[in-house]
């Protein structure tokens, strides 16, 4: 008995030893975590006052600014880039007038279960339900701000396989033909422009570009009250937010050291899809995205808590081509490596797991376009169908995919040959291995069953009729989704789970909604999450002010 107690105590001591500092962990040893020396007071050229200081002018920051206008709060947005920032096209929500018109319904409970499963349950379910229950209002609000000039449409390209189900909630916003109200025709830049215009309608609101926030400041009571920034003229200034400071600085995807700490698999893709890219101050001659984790670090320095790694990364298959399909996938050793019948994120991750996995090939023969069309209703999805298409659009022979593949042949990202030997040589894979791979695939096709990887029989096709094609595709990193722990008012929490007074985080700098893998249950969840969080934070600031 005595011996058992002793063992228990020892276990207890062992756990204590391994226990990290709260959930936050201690990153002080990481070079990126080192705080900068404060700028000497004499070098601070002035102080600008506002009520809500928003750092970062992407979709989350612009949405926060626009919401400030709605709720009568004065704001200033600081943005380190010189222009409007945005990328991609899609925005997702569970319900919309166009969905209702088309009779499309999303089962929120099933959606939440799928989200939790993909994210390994490393999600704050309060935040998840906040998102699920409020994203539709957020998208409607954005659409209403655009008024008569814009139209919200339901996207039609989703993966229709038996597993990893994607939901029909992806939308895209376009400017109506003939409208000249906005400079941007569609997608995220249009959304950001709408939000920017609304932000600037508020009395005293400003968007100050080419201005990089360096660190946050607290007052004696421990409240975050200001940020010091380097402005376009090279001078340092203090920007004070009397009611709140909102971080909207995006993710860490272009900060390799932070990616190494929080999501090492994010170092594997050779291409970074984030736009815009700017010259890297640390490596002359190279470029990086704006998403360098500045807000994450600023929050950490004032005591903010990071969510536990490993964070989720989002990947798109656009490093070499924008089509991937479901035909035979071959790695750089000339071997098949996966069940090709799956969604974008899974294809990207499986490719990265291969030796020299920055790209792979889809191999098909001259029948491919017909075979694709015949199977589109049971497969499809992004990188298999056109990027812009409406819900319910039928397969069209003139959709341009075949022409695009021929363009890839011209540009050298798709190889075409009359024999498998010649194709293997162009692909730079071992000829005999490749021929054996194709022979085995044809054998499985003849058998009508994929004994090797379990692909649905309906998606097996033969590779028999020349010319043969090998389309090169590879994952590009979009974002690394993880950040500061917040409550449902988007207040950043400290290591004891208490809100840091005055500090909020919205968009990708905020954690809690993603984990392990990116739930591409629909395209566009990042944008609607950014807007939903921004509205939530500003409402909380408004409520706190009353
Ligand atoms: C190629 C690509 C396509 C995508 N397509 C889609 C899509 O279709 N749908 C979707 O939902 N998502 C998409 N995404 C993801 C989406 O772009 C982001 O998740 C989303 O924009 C995040 O918004 P954000 O405002 O949090 O961050 P960001 O858009 O990254 O904005 C952050 C801003 O903060 C600024 N900033 C950072 N640090 C500072 C500082 N120190 N001082 C001042 N300013 C600072 C940055 O310059 C940047 O402008 C795509 C991503 C990529 C890369």
Short mmCIF file of N, CA and C in Angstrom, two decimals, residues 233-300:
data_model
loop_
_atom_site.label_atom_id
_atom_site.label_comp_id
_atom_site.label_asym_id
_atom_site.label_seq_id
_atom_site.Cartn_x
_atom_site.Cartn_y
_atom_site.Cartn_z
N UNK A 233 6.51 58.20 -43.46
CA UNK A 233 7.61 59.15 -43.55
C UNK A 233 8.85 58.71 -42.75
N UNK A 234 8.81 57.48 -42.24
CA UNK A 234 9.96 56.96 -41.51
C UNK A 234 9.96 57.34 -40.04
N UNK A 235 8.97 58.14 -39.63
CA UNK A 235 8.93 58.58 -38.23
C UNK A 235 8.09 57.61 -37.39
N UNK A 236 8.40 57.60 -36.09
CA UNK A 236 7.62 56.79 -35.16
C UNK A 236 6.51 57.64 -34.56
N UNK A 237 5.33 57.05 -34.43
CA UNK A 237 4.23 57.76 -33.77
C UNK A 237 3.49 56.81 -32.84
N UNK A 238 2.85 57.43 -31.87
CA UNK A 238 2.01 56.65 -30.95
C UNK A 238 0.55 56.80 -31.39
N UNK A 239 -0.14 55.69 -31.45
CA UNK A 239 -1.57 55.70 -31.81
C UNK A 239 -2.34 55.16 -30.61
N UNK A 240 -3.21 56.03 -30.09
CA UNK A 240 -3.92 55.65 -28.88
C UNK A 240 -5.38 55.29 -29.20
N UNK A 241 -5.85 54.21 -28.60
CA UNK A 241 -7.27 53.83 -28.74
C UNK A 241 -7.93 53.92 -27.38
N UNK A 242 -8.73 54.95 -27.16
CA UNK A 242 -9.22 55.19 -25.80
C UNK A 242 -10.18 54.09 -25.34
N UNK A 243 -10.84 53.44 -26.27
CA UNK A 243 -11.77 52.37 -25.86
C UNK A 243 -11.19 50.98 -26.07
N UNK A 244 -10.41 50.81 -27.11
CA UNK A 244 -9.88 49.46 -27.35
C UNK A 244 -8.81 49.47 -28.44
N UNK A 245 -8.02 48.42 -28.43
CA UNK A 245 -7.09 48.16 -29.53
C UNK A 245 -7.47 46.78 -30.10
N UNK A 246 -7.73 46.76 -31.39
CA UNK A 246 -8.09 45.47 -32.03
C UNK A 246 -6.93 45.03 -32.92
N UNK A 247 -6.44 43.83 -32.68
CA UNK A 247 -5.43 43.26 -33.57
C UNK A 247 -6.15 42.55 -34.72
N UNK A 248 -5.75 42.89 -35.94
CA UNK A 248 -6.34 42.25 -37.14
C UNK A 248 -5.21 42.03 -38.13
N UNK A 249 -4.12 41.49 -37.63
CA UNK A 249 -2.86 41.46 -38.40
C UNK A 249 -2.65 40.20 -39.21
N UNK A 250 -3.65 39.33 -39.29
CA UNK A 250 -3.50 38.13 -40.12
C UNK A 250 -2.70 37.04 -39.42
N UNK A 251 -2.18 36.11 -40.22
CA UNK A 251 -1.58 34.89 -39.67
C UNK A 251 -0.05 34.94 -39.68
N UNK A 252 0.57 33.76 -39.46
CA UNK A 252 2.03 33.70 -39.33
C UNK A 252 2.70 33.04 -40.53
N UNK A 253 1.91 32.76 -41.59
CA UNK A 253 2.40 31.91 -42.69
C UNK A 253 3.69 32.37 -43.35
N UNK A 254 4.01 33.65 -43.30
CA UNK A 254 5.25 34.11 -43.94
C UNK A 254 6.37 34.36 -42.93
N UNK A 255 6.21 33.83 -41.74
CA UNK A 255 7.27 33.93 -40.74
C UNK A 255 7.77 32.51 -40.46
N UNK A 256 8.84 32.12 -41.15
CA UNK A 256 9.27 30.71 -41.12
C UNK A 256 9.58 30.26 -39.69
N UNK A 257 10.15 31.13 -38.88
CA UNK A 257 10.50 30.70 -37.53
C UNK A 257 9.25 30.44 -36.69
N UNK A 258 8.25 31.28 -36.85
CA UNK A 258 7.00 31.04 -36.12
C UNK A 258 6.29 29.79 -36.65
N UNK A 259 6.36 29.59 -37.96
CA UNK A 259 5.74 28.38 -38.53
C UNK A 259 6.45 27.14 -37.97
N UNK A 260 7.78 27.23 -37.84
CA UNK A 260 8.54 26.10 -37.27
C UNK A 260 8.05 25.78 -35.86
N UNK A 261 7.74 26.82 -35.10
CA UNK A 261 7.29 26.61 -33.72
C UNK A 261 5.87 26.05 -33.66
N UNK A 262 4.99 26.62 -34.48
CA UNK A 262 3.57 26.32 -34.27
C UNK A 262 2.97 25.33 -35.26
N UNK A 263 3.62 25.15 -36.41
CA UNK A 263 3.01 24.29 -37.44
C UNK A 263 4.10 23.84 -38.42
N UNK A 264 5.02 22.97 -37.94
CA UNK A 264 6.20 22.67 -38.77
C UNK A 264 5.88 22.14 -40.16
N UNK A 265 4.76 21.46 -40.32
CA UNK A 265 4.42 20.95 -41.67
C UNK A 265 4.25 22.12 -42.66
N UNK A 266 3.99 23.29 -42.12
CA UNK A 266 3.84 24.48 -42.95
C UNK A 266 5.13 24.90 -43.64
N UNK A 267 6.26 24.30 -43.24
CA UNK A 267 7.52 24.62 -43.91
C UNK A 267 7.72 23.78 -45.16
N UNK A 268 6.91 22.74 -45.34
CA UNK A 268 7.12 21.83 -46.47
C UNK A 268 6.75 22.41 -47.84
N UNK A 269 5.62 23.13 -47.96
CA UNK A 269 5.32 23.62 -49.32
C UNK A 269 6.40 24.59 -49.81
N UNK A 270 6.78 24.42 -51.07
CA UNK A 270 7.82 25.30 -51.62
C UNK A 270 7.24 26.64 -52.05
N UNK A 271 5.93 26.69 -52.23
CA UNK A 271 5.30 27.94 -52.70
C UNK A 271 4.39 28.50 -51.63
N UNK A 272 4.40 29.82 -51.54
CA UNK A 272 3.50 30.52 -50.62
C UNK A 272 2.50 31.29 -51.47
N UNK A 273 1.21 31.02 -51.27
CA UNK A 273 0.20 31.63 -52.13
C UNK A 273 -0.31 32.97 -51.64
N UNK A 274 0.19 33.43 -50.48
CA UNK A 274 -0.33 34.67 -49.91
C UNK A 274 0.01 35.85 -50.83
N UNK A 275 -0.94 36.71 -51.02
CA UNK A 275 -0.70 37.92 -51.81
C UNK A 275 -1.29 39.11 -51.04
N UNK A 276 -0.70 40.28 -51.12
CA UNK A 276 0.50 40.60 -51.89
C UNK A 276 1.77 40.14 -51.19
N UNK A 277 2.80 39.99 -52.02
CA UNK A 277 4.14 39.69 -51.50
C UNK A 277 4.98 40.96 -51.59
N UNK A 278 5.82 41.15 -50.61
CA UNK A 278 6.67 42.36 -50.57
C UNK A 278 8.12 41.93 -50.37
N UNK A 279 9.09 42.81 -50.69
CA UNK A 279 10.49 42.44 -50.48
C UNK A 279 10.74 42.06 -49.02
N UNK A 280 11.48 40.98 -48.84
CA UNK A 280 11.79 40.50 -47.48
C UNK A 280 12.96 41.32 -46.92
N UNK A 281 12.74 42.10 -45.85
CA UNK A 281 13.83 42.93 -45.33
C UNK A 281 15.00 42.09 -44.82
N UNK A 282 14.73 40.82 -44.44
CA UNK A 282 15.80 39.98 -43.89
C UNK A 282 16.58 39.23 -44.95
N UNK A 283 15.98 39.06 -46.13
CA UNK A 283 16.67 38.34 -47.21
C UNK A 283 16.53 39.10 -48.51
N UNK A 284 17.45 40.03 -48.74
CA UNK A 284 17.35 40.85 -49.94
C UNK A 284 17.21 39.98 -51.19
N UNK A 285 16.39 40.45 -52.10
CA UNK A 285 16.19 39.71 -53.36
C UNK A 285 15.06 38.70 -53.29
N UNK A 286 14.49 38.48 -52.10
CA UNK A 286 13.37 37.55 -52.01
C UNK A 286 12.12 38.30 -51.54
N UNK A 287 10.99 37.63 -51.67
CA UNK A 287 9.73 38.28 -51.27
C UNK A 287 9.00 37.43 -50.24
N UNK A 288 8.21 38.09 -49.40
CA UNK A 288 7.37 37.36 -48.44
C UNK A 288 5.99 38.02 -48.38
N UNK A 289 5.06 37.30 -47.79
CA UNK A 289 3.72 37.85 -47.60
C UNK A 289 3.70 38.83 -46.42
N UNK A 290 2.57 39.49 -46.26
CA UNK A 290 2.42 40.45 -45.16
C UNK A 290 2.10 39.74 -43.84
N UNK A 291 1.82 38.44 -43.96
CA UNK A 291 1.34 37.68 -42.79
C UNK A 291 2.51 37.13 -41.97
N UNK A 292 3.19 38.02 -41.28
CA UNK A 292 4.42 37.65 -40.58
C UNK A 292 4.21 37.54 -39.06
N UNK A 293 2.98 37.40 -38.63
CA UNK A 293 2.72 37.15 -37.21
C UNK A 293 3.01 38.33 -36.30
N UNK A 294 2.97 39.53 -36.84
CA UNK A 294 3.29 40.72 -36.01
C UNK A 294 2.34 40.83 -34.82
N UNK A 295 1.05 40.66 -35.10
CA UNK A 295 0.05 40.83 -34.02
C UNK A 295 0.18 39.74 -32.97
N UNK A 296 0.52 38.52 -33.43
CA UNK A 296 0.72 37.42 -32.48
C UNK A 296 1.81 37.81 -31.47
N UNK A 297 2.90 38.34 -32.03
CA UNK A 297 4.02 38.68 -31.14
C UNK A 297 3.66 39.85 -30.24
N UNK A 298 2.99 40.84 -30.81
CA UNK A 298 2.62 42.00 -29.98
C UNK A 298 1.73 41.56 -28.83
N UNK A 299 0.82 40.64 -29.12
CA UNK A 299 -0.09 40.16 -28.06
C UNK A 299 0.69 39.36 -27.02
N UNK A 300 1.62 38.54 -27.49
CA UNK A 300 2.43 37.72 -26.56
C UNK A 300 3.22 38.62 -25.61
#
